[in-house]
mmCIF file of N, CA, C and O in Angstrom:
data_model
loop_
_atom_site.group_PDB
_atom_site.id
_atom_site.type_symbol
_atom_site.label_atom_id
_atom_site.label_comp_id
_atom_site.label_asym_id
_atom_site.label_seq_id
_atom_site.Cartn_x
_atom_site.Cartn_y
_atom_site.Cartn_z
ATOM 1 N N MET A 1 -1.329 14.914 -10.748
ATOM 2 C CA MET A 1 -0.651 14.559 -11.963
ATOM 3 C C MET A 1 0.059 15.814 -12.466
ATOM 4 O O MET A 1 -0.520 16.879 -12.539
ATOM 5 N N ALA A 2 1.285 15.705 -12.801
ATOM 6 C CA ALA A 2 2.067 16.850 -13.262
ATOM 7 C C ALA A 2 2.115 16.862 -14.790
ATOM 8 O O ALA A 2 2.284 15.839 -15.434
ATOM 9 N N PHE A 3 1.944 18.052 -15.343
ATOM 10 C CA PHE A 3 2.061 18.220 -16.790
ATOM 11 C C PHE A 3 3.248 19.119 -17.068
ATOM 12 O O PHE A 3 3.450 20.123 -16.404
ATOM 13 N N VAL A 4 4.038 18.768 -18.029
ATOM 14 C CA VAL A 4 5.190 19.574 -18.415
ATOM 15 C C VAL A 4 4.749 20.524 -19.512
ATOM 16 O O VAL A 4 4.130 20.117 -20.488
ATOM 17 N N THR A 5 5.037 21.783 -19.322
ATOM 18 C CA THR A 5 4.674 22.770 -20.337
ATOM 19 C C THR A 5 5.932 23.304 -20.985
ATOM 20 O O THR A 5 7.033 23.160 -20.462
ATOM 21 N N ALA A 6 5.748 23.951 -22.124
ATOM 22 C CA ALA A 6 6.890 24.541 -22.819
ATOM 23 C C ALA A 6 7.542 25.593 -21.936
ATOM 24 O O ALA A 6 8.768 25.724 -21.926
ATOM 25 N N ALA A 7 6.733 26.334 -21.178
ATOM 26 C CA ALA A 7 7.289 27.385 -20.315
ATOM 27 C C ALA A 7 8.170 26.789 -19.225
ATOM 28 O O ALA A 7 9.209 27.343 -18.876
ATOM 29 N N SER A 8 7.764 25.638 -18.665
ATOM 30 C CA SER A 8 8.551 25.053 -17.582
ATOM 31 C C SER A 8 9.843 24.424 -18.097
ATOM 32 O O SER A 8 10.746 24.147 -17.326
ATOM 33 N N MET A 9 9.948 24.203 -19.398
ATOM 34 C CA MET A 9 11.158 23.620 -19.975
ATOM 35 C C MET A 9 11.956 24.664 -20.743
ATOM 36 O O MET A 9 12.898 24.335 -21.446
ATOM 37 N N ASN A 10 11.567 25.948 -20.621
ATOM 38 C CA ASN A 10 12.242 27.032 -21.332
ATOM 39 C C ASN A 10 12.262 26.795 -22.838
ATOM 40 O O ASN A 10 13.265 26.991 -23.501
ATOM 41 N N MET A 11 11.139 26.347 -23.373
ATOM 42 C CA MET A 11 11.007 26.104 -24.807
ATOM 43 C C MET A 11 9.973 27.071 -25.363
ATOM 44 O O MET A 11 9.042 27.456 -24.665
ATOM 45 N N PRO A 12 10.091 27.432 -26.607
ATOM 46 C CA PRO A 12 9.050 28.267 -27.224
ATOM 47 C C PRO A 12 7.709 27.541 -27.219
ATOM 48 O O PRO A 12 7.645 26.313 -27.335
ATOM 49 N N ALA A 13 6.616 28.278 -27.060
ATOM 50 C CA ALA A 13 5.282 27.686 -27.002
ATOM 51 C C ALA A 13 4.959 26.902 -28.263
ATOM 52 O O ALA A 13 4.145 25.972 -28.231
ATOM 53 N N ALA A 14 5.562 27.210 -29.371
ATOM 54 C CA ALA A 14 5.304 26.498 -30.624
ATOM 55 C C ALA A 14 5.680 25.024 -30.522
ATOM 56 O O ALA A 14 5.158 24.189 -31.264
ATOM 57 N N TYR A 15 6.594 24.673 -29.622
ATOM 58 C CA TYR A 15 7.031 23.287 -29.474
ATOM 59 C C TYR A 15 6.157 22.494 -28.491
ATOM 60 O O TYR A 15 6.321 21.301 -28.336
ATOM 61 N N ALA A 16 5.250 23.172 -27.802
ATOM 62 C CA ALA A 16 4.413 22.503 -26.809
ATOM 63 C C ALA A 16 3.455 21.540 -27.493
ATOM 64 O O ALA A 16 2.914 21.840 -28.554
ATOM 65 N N GLN A 17 3.261 20.371 -26.895
ATOM 66 C CA GLN A 17 2.341 19.374 -27.423
ATOM 67 C C GLN A 17 1.417 18.915 -26.298
ATOM 68 O O GLN A 17 1.831 18.826 -25.154
ATOM 69 N N GLU A 18 0.206 18.625 -26.654
ATOM 70 C CA GLU A 18 -0.745 18.060 -25.705
ATOM 71 C C GLU A 18 -0.422 16.580 -25.554
ATOM 72 O O GLU A 18 -0.361 15.852 -26.542
ATOM 73 N N VAL A 19 -0.190 16.138 -24.349
ATOM 74 C CA VAL A 19 0.140 14.739 -24.099
ATOM 75 C C VAL A 19 -1.024 14.097 -23.353
ATOM 76 O O VAL A 19 -1.446 14.591 -22.313
ATOM 77 N N THR A 20 -1.534 13.023 -23.890
ATOM 78 C CA THR A 20 -2.634 12.301 -23.266
ATOM 79 C C THR A 20 -2.070 11.179 -22.407
ATOM 80 O O THR A 20 -1.242 10.401 -22.882
ATOM 81 N N PRO A 21 -2.491 11.099 -21.141
ATOM 82 C CA PRO A 21 -1.994 10.010 -20.296
ATOM 83 C C PRO A 21 -2.444 8.654 -20.834
ATOM 84 O O PRO A 21 -3.489 8.564 -21.495
ATOM 85 N N PRO A 22 -1.690 7.606 -20.568
ATOM 86 C CA PRO A 22 -2.063 6.277 -21.073
ATOM 87 C C PRO A 22 -3.326 5.758 -20.385
ATOM 88 O O PRO A 22 -3.675 6.178 -19.289
ATOM 89 N N GLU A 23 -3.992 4.826 -21.042
ATOM 90 C CA GLU A 23 -5.154 4.171 -20.449
ATOM 91 C C GLU A 23 -4.716 3.332 -19.255
ATOM 92 O O GLU A 23 -3.604 2.799 -19.228
ATOM 93 N N ALA A 24 -5.602 3.205 -18.276
ATOM 94 C CA ALA A 24 -5.306 2.381 -17.101
ATOM 95 C C ALA A 24 -5.160 0.925 -17.534
ATOM 96 O O ALA A 24 -5.865 0.456 -18.429
ATOM 97 N N TYR A 25 -4.250 0.215 -16.898
ATOM 98 C CA TYR A 25 -4.025 -1.192 -17.194
ATOM 99 C C TYR A 25 -4.219 -1.980 -15.907
ATOM 100 O O TYR A 25 -3.622 -1.678 -14.893
ATOM 101 N N GLY A 26 -5.037 -2.999 -15.938
ATOM 102 C CA GLY A 26 -5.271 -3.830 -14.769
ATOM 103 C C GLY A 26 -6.226 -3.160 -13.792
ATOM 104 O O GLY A 26 -6.898 -2.186 -14.110
ATOM 105 N N PRO A 27 -6.295 -3.682 -12.572
ATOM 106 C CA PRO A 27 -7.218 -3.132 -11.578
ATOM 107 C C PRO A 27 -6.830 -1.706 -11.203
ATOM 108 O O PRO A 27 -5.652 -1.384 -11.081
ATOM 109 N N THR A 28 -7.811 -0.870 -11.041
ATOM 110 C CA THR A 28 -7.567 0.502 -10.609
ATOM 111 C C THR A 28 -8.393 0.782 -9.364
ATOM 112 O O THR A 28 -9.472 0.212 -9.180
ATOM 113 N N PRO A 29 -7.902 1.658 -8.480
ATOM 114 C CA PRO A 29 -8.631 1.925 -7.232
ATOM 115 C C PRO A 29 -9.923 2.699 -7.494
ATOM 116 O O PRO A 29 -10.023 3.485 -8.436
ATOM 117 N N SER A 30 -10.897 2.467 -6.628
ATOM 118 C CA SER A 30 -12.152 3.209 -6.713
ATOM 119 C C SER A 30 -11.931 4.623 -6.182
ATOM 120 O O SER A 30 -10.895 4.930 -5.574
ATOM 121 N N ASP A 31 -12.908 5.491 -6.373
ATOM 122 C CA ASP A 31 -12.806 6.853 -5.850
ATOM 123 C C ASP A 31 -12.675 6.840 -4.328
ATOM 124 O O ASP A 31 -11.907 7.599 -3.748
ATOM 125 N N ALA A 32 -13.431 5.956 -3.661
ATOM 126 C CA ALA A 32 -13.353 5.855 -2.196
ATOM 127 C C ALA A 32 -11.963 5.396 -1.754
ATOM 128 O O ALA A 32 -11.425 5.901 -0.767
ATOM 129 N N GLN A 33 -11.374 4.447 -2.479
ATOM 130 C CA GLN A 33 -10.029 3.976 -2.137
ATOM 131 C C GLN A 33 -9.006 5.085 -2.321
ATOM 132 O O GLN A 33 -8.098 5.240 -1.511
ATOM 133 N N MET A 34 -9.131 5.869 -3.374
ATOM 134 C CA MET A 34 -8.200 6.973 -3.598
ATOM 135 C C MET A 34 -8.349 8.046 -2.522
ATOM 136 O O MET A 34 -7.362 8.617 -2.063
ATOM 137 N N LYS A 35 -9.582 8.309 -2.102
ATOM 138 C CA LYS A 35 -9.803 9.288 -1.027
ATOM 139 C C LYS A 35 -9.102 8.811 0.248
ATOM 140 O O LYS A 35 -8.424 9.580 0.921
ATOM 141 N N TYR A 36 -9.282 7.539 0.591
ATOM 142 C CA TYR A 36 -8.640 6.979 1.784
ATOM 143 C C TYR A 36 -7.118 7.048 1.663
ATOM 144 O O TYR A 36 -6.417 7.414 2.594
ATOM 145 N N TYR A 37 -6.607 6.721 0.492
ATOM 146 C CA TYR A 37 -5.164 6.755 0.242
ATOM 147 C C TYR A 37 -4.618 8.169 0.438
ATOM 148 O O TYR A 37 -3.585 8.369 1.063
ATOM 149 N N LYS A 38 -5.329 9.159 -0.085
ATOM 150 C CA LYS A 38 -4.861 10.541 0.003
ATOM 151 C C LYS A 38 -4.936 11.086 1.418
ATOM 152 O O LYS A 38 -4.230 12.034 1.749
ATOM 153 N N GLU A 39 -5.774 10.491 2.279
ATOM 154 C CA GLU A 39 -5.837 10.916 3.674
ATOM 155 C C GLU A 39 -4.612 10.442 4.458
ATOM 156 O O GLU A 39 -4.368 10.892 5.563
ATOM 157 N N GLU A 40 -3.868 9.519 3.891
ATOM 158 C CA GLU A 40 -2.653 8.977 4.493
ATOM 159 C C GLU A 40 -2.907 8.389 5.883
ATOM 160 O O GLU A 40 -2.116 8.557 6.802
ATOM 161 N N LEU A 41 -4.035 7.708 6.030
ATOM 162 C CA LEU A 41 -4.363 7.037 7.280
ATOM 163 C C LEU A 41 -4.359 5.537 7.036
ATOM 164 O O LEU A 41 -5.187 5.024 6.289
ATOM 165 N N ALA A 42 -3.435 4.848 7.633
ATOM 166 C CA ALA A 42 -3.359 3.404 7.447
ATOM 167 C C ALA A 42 -2.618 2.781 8.617
ATOM 168 O O ALA A 42 -1.892 3.455 9.345
ATOM 169 N N ILE A 43 -2.824 1.500 8.795
ATOM 170 C CA ILE A 43 -2.105 0.757 9.832
ATOM 171 C C ILE A 43 -1.794 -0.635 9.281
ATOM 172 O O ILE A 43 -2.579 -1.204 8.523
ATOM 173 N N PHE A 44 -0.642 -1.123 9.635
ATOM 174 C CA PHE A 44 -0.276 -2.490 9.292
ATOM 175 C C PHE A 44 0.016 -3.191 10.607
ATOM 176 O O PHE A 44 0.963 -2.839 11.309
ATOM 177 N N ASN A 45 -0.806 -4.134 10.972
ATOM 178 C CA ASN A 45 -0.661 -4.851 12.231
ATOM 179 C C ASN A 45 -0.265 -6.283 11.905
ATOM 180 O O ASN A 45 -1.000 -6.990 11.218
ATOM 181 N N HIS A 46 0.889 -6.689 12.386
ATOM 182 C CA HIS A 46 1.407 -8.010 12.037
ATOM 183 C C HIS A 46 1.805 -8.753 13.305
ATOM 184 O O HIS A 46 2.454 -8.205 14.182
ATOM 185 N N PHE A 47 1.392 -9.996 13.392
ATOM 186 C CA PHE A 47 1.880 -10.853 14.451
ATOM 187 C C PHE A 47 1.915 -12.276 13.938
ATOM 188 O O PHE A 47 1.241 -12.626 12.978
ATOM 189 N N GLY A 48 2.731 -13.079 14.565
ATOM 190 C CA GLY A 48 2.882 -14.467 14.156
ATOM 191 C C GLY A 48 3.161 -15.330 15.372
ATOM 192 O O GLY A 48 2.938 -14.916 16.512
ATOM 193 N N VAL A 49 3.681 -16.520 15.146
ATOM 194 C CA VAL A 49 3.900 -17.430 16.280
ATOM 195 C C VAL A 49 4.898 -16.879 17.283
ATOM 196 O O VAL A 49 4.781 -17.136 18.480
ATOM 197 N N ASN A 50 5.865 -16.079 16.831
ATOM 198 C CA ASN A 50 6.837 -15.546 17.789
ATOM 199 C C ASN A 50 6.191 -14.546 18.752
ATOM 200 O O ASN A 50 6.752 -14.244 19.793
ATOM 201 N N THR A 51 4.993 -14.056 18.433
ATOM 202 C CA THR A 51 4.254 -13.213 19.374
ATOM 203 C C THR A 51 3.939 -14.003 20.634
ATOM 204 O O THR A 51 3.898 -13.447 21.729
ATOM 205 N N TYR A 52 3.733 -15.297 20.504
ATOM 206 C CA TYR A 52 3.338 -16.149 21.632
ATOM 207 C C TYR A 52 4.514 -16.868 22.279
ATOM 208 O O TYR A 52 4.314 -17.622 23.221
ATOM 209 N N THR A 53 5.724 -16.665 21.795
ATOM 210 C CA THR A 53 6.891 -17.342 22.375
ATOM 211 C C THR A 53 7.854 -16.377 23.039
ATOM 212 O O THR A 53 8.938 -16.783 23.449
ATOM 213 N N ASN A 54 7.475 -15.072 23.114
ATOM 214 C CA ASN A 54 8.335 -14.032 23.695
ATOM 215 C C ASN A 54 9.678 -13.940 22.984
ATOM 216 O O ASN A 54 10.703 -13.668 23.597
ATOM 217 N N MET A 55 9.681 -14.178 21.698
ATOM 218 C CA MET A 55 10.882 -14.037 20.891
ATOM 219 C C MET A 55 10.646 -12.912 19.890
ATOM 220 O O MET A 55 9.562 -12.792 19.318
ATOM 221 N N GLU A 56 11.654 -12.050 19.705
ATOM 222 C CA GLU A 56 11.503 -10.977 18.736
ATOM 223 C C GLU A 56 11.437 -11.538 17.318
ATOM 224 O O GLU A 56 10.665 -11.076 16.491
ATOM 225 N N TRP A 57 12.261 -12.529 17.043
ATOM 226 C CA TRP A 57 12.294 -13.146 15.717
ATOM 227 C C TRP A 57 12.124 -14.649 15.888
ATOM 228 O O TRP A 57 12.748 -15.263 16.733
ATOM 229 N N GLY A 58 11.281 -15.234 15.060
ATOM 230 C CA GLY A 58 11.137 -16.679 15.082
ATOM 231 C C GLY A 58 12.316 -17.330 14.374
ATOM 232 O O GLY A 58 13.006 -16.705 13.574
ATOM 233 N N ASP A 59 12.542 -18.595 14.685
ATOM 234 C CA ASP A 59 13.642 -19.302 14.026
ATOM 235 C C ASP A 59 13.145 -20.489 13.200
ATOM 236 O O ASP A 59 13.934 -21.288 12.704
ATOM 237 N N GLY A 60 11.825 -20.600 13.053
ATOM 238 C CA GLY A 60 11.274 -21.662 12.230
ATOM 239 C C GLY A 60 11.033 -22.968 12.952
ATOM 240 O O GLY A 60 10.525 -23.914 12.354
ATOM 241 N N THR A 61 11.392 -23.040 14.225
ATOM 242 C CA THR A 61 11.195 -24.290 14.965
ATOM 243 C C THR A 61 9.977 -24.238 15.879
ATOM 244 O O THR A 61 9.704 -25.214 16.581
ATOM 245 N N GLU A 62 9.238 -23.127 15.861
ATOM 246 C CA GLU A 62 8.065 -22.996 16.713
ATOM 247 C C GLU A 62 6.954 -23.939 16.261
ATOM 248 O O GLU A 62 6.805 -24.205 15.073
ATOM 249 N N ASP A 63 6.202 -24.435 17.217
ATOM 250 C CA ASP A 63 5.082 -25.316 16.909
ATOM 251 C C ASP A 63 3.942 -24.481 16.331
ATOM 252 O O ASP A 63 3.439 -23.573 16.996
ATOM 253 N N PRO A 64 3.512 -24.719 15.089
ATOM 254 C CA PRO A 64 2.447 -23.905 14.491
ATOM 255 C C PRO A 64 1.111 -24.017 15.215
ATOM 256 O O PRO A 64 0.251 -23.161 15.070
ATOM 257 N N ASP A 65 0.929 -25.044 16.032
ATOM 258 C CA ASP A 65 -0.329 -25.202 16.760
ATOM 259 C C ASP A 65 -0.532 -24.140 17.835
ATOM 260 O O ASP A 65 -1.654 -23.950 18.305
ATOM 261 N N ILE A 66 0.544 -23.418 18.225
ATOM 262 C CA ILE A 66 0.362 -22.372 19.230
ATOM 263 C C ILE A 66 -0.309 -21.144 18.631
ATOM 264 O O ILE A 66 -0.811 -20.291 19.351
ATOM 265 N N PHE A 67 -0.356 -21.061 17.308
ATOM 266 C CA PHE A 67 -1.028 -19.960 16.642
ATOM 267 C C PHE A 67 -2.371 -20.453 16.128
ATOM 268 O O PHE A 67 -2.465 -21.096 15.106
ATOM 269 N N ASN A 68 -3.413 -20.162 16.894
ATOM 270 C CA ASN A 68 -4.736 -20.627 16.538
ATOM 271 C C ASN A 68 -5.766 -19.592 16.999
ATOM 272 O O ASN A 68 -6.460 -19.788 17.995
ATOM 273 N N PRO A 69 -5.883 -18.484 16.281
ATOM 274 C CA PRO A 69 -6.777 -17.411 16.710
ATOM 275 C C PRO A 69 -8.245 -17.756 16.438
ATOM 276 O O PRO A 69 -8.859 -17.250 15.500
ATOM 277 N N VAL A 70 -8.813 -18.623 17.268
ATOM 278 C CA VAL A 70 -10.181 -19.106 17.073
ATOM 279 C C VAL A 70 -11.191 -17.968 17.195
ATOM 280 O O VAL A 70 -12.129 -17.863 16.426
ATOM 281 N N ASN A 71 -10.992 -17.077 18.144
ATOM 282 C CA ASN A 71 -11.956 -15.996 18.387
ATOM 283 C C ASN A 71 -11.437 -14.647 17.887
ATOM 284 O O ASN A 71 -11.796 -13.611 18.454
ATOM 285 N N LEU A 72 -10.652 -14.636 16.864
ATOM 286 C CA LEU A 72 -10.104 -13.388 16.336
ATOM 287 C C LEU A 72 -11.210 -12.521 15.757
ATOM 288 O O LEU A 72 -11.990 -12.962 14.927
ATOM 289 N N ASP A 73 -11.289 -11.287 16.234
ATOM 290 C CA ASP A 73 -12.278 -10.334 15.732
ATOM 291 C C ASP A 73 -11.519 -9.076 15.328
ATOM 292 O O ASP A 73 -11.140 -8.282 16.176
ATOM 293 N N THR A 74 -11.266 -8.886 14.048
ATOM 294 C CA THR A 74 -10.475 -7.750 13.593
ATOM 295 C C THR A 74 -11.255 -6.455 13.567
ATOM 296 O O THR A 74 -10.690 -5.402 13.295
ATOM 297 N N ASP A 75 -12.553 -6.496 13.808
ATOM 298 C CA ASP A 75 -13.332 -5.258 13.852
ATOM 299 C C ASP A 75 -13.239 -4.643 15.232
ATOM 300 O O ASP A 75 -13.566 -3.550 15.492
#
């Protein structure tokens, strides 16, 4: 978190004010989630019906029944 000081704005110290950050609104990440986020380690793995039709992009006419990951184990 960056704080602006009078010195960094070339202002006399008399004009400096203590600024309190706002209260969190809505869901906030846990300490463990923030640690993981700061490690910058993540993966986004995406596949859909076009994975099974050898097409780079689907066109909406694929049969949805070909996508049925019965034994999918993401671990």
